[in-house]
Amino acid sequence: ALKKDFSNLQDVLRQMRDAELVAEMTKNAHDDLIFSGAYHYSKFIASFDDVLREFGCFEKYDEAAYEVLERQLTHVTFFRRMIAQLMQLRFLQFPGRKALKRIAYKLGYRKVDA
């Protein structure tokens, strides 16, 4: 490891030229950071929720309310992805393009080219 005062910088640079050592460090980093799941986004959200619970942010909500909120958020995410995909199609010429425009308009997107 590189010391804070950089006194071993030459040694660290020499080690970085060792392909086997770099491969081993890369594998270890992948195993620790990615494969272990310890730093996955879902873990971050769970720990964030735990902090909010400590401050009493969830006391007035029950499990049913969480399920409803989760369904709504999933729906919103799906809706946004669908609109983004529809908007990518606006630059292509294909049969049914006008029908797609009407669908996007009904879904709430008003800036659709014909």
Steps between C-alpha positions, in 0.01 A plus 500: 500500500617850425603690812342837568834676460568319167834379636446159338372624163784340302431166667127522421569591136739204471230268637246637251723376217458142627212364288431205733480726804270745321275211388484371858418847639233544233341165586510579872344842443225348283430230760488753784306776325281336238465127557444528876199728447607701804496823301194430286250782460230299678724470808557875496125566485434251781760666722361843411151380595640372831638847577163656415326248728734597784373855464139381498427578138305179438305468824168621361504268194407136490612219271203541267597862440854391409365249248278762337789746478731238354243411232454868415873563476543194281219626277658846474838349415344275236306795358810717472697222331218438256477869408879516453486201266209649309690825457800319352269370229391849394801537274428181305264464207286188529140386446288590800703805596190719513323249724802504729479879510135482609585248773785713632273805496237314704768395746582863560797570277416805290819561299475216251596553137268364232 
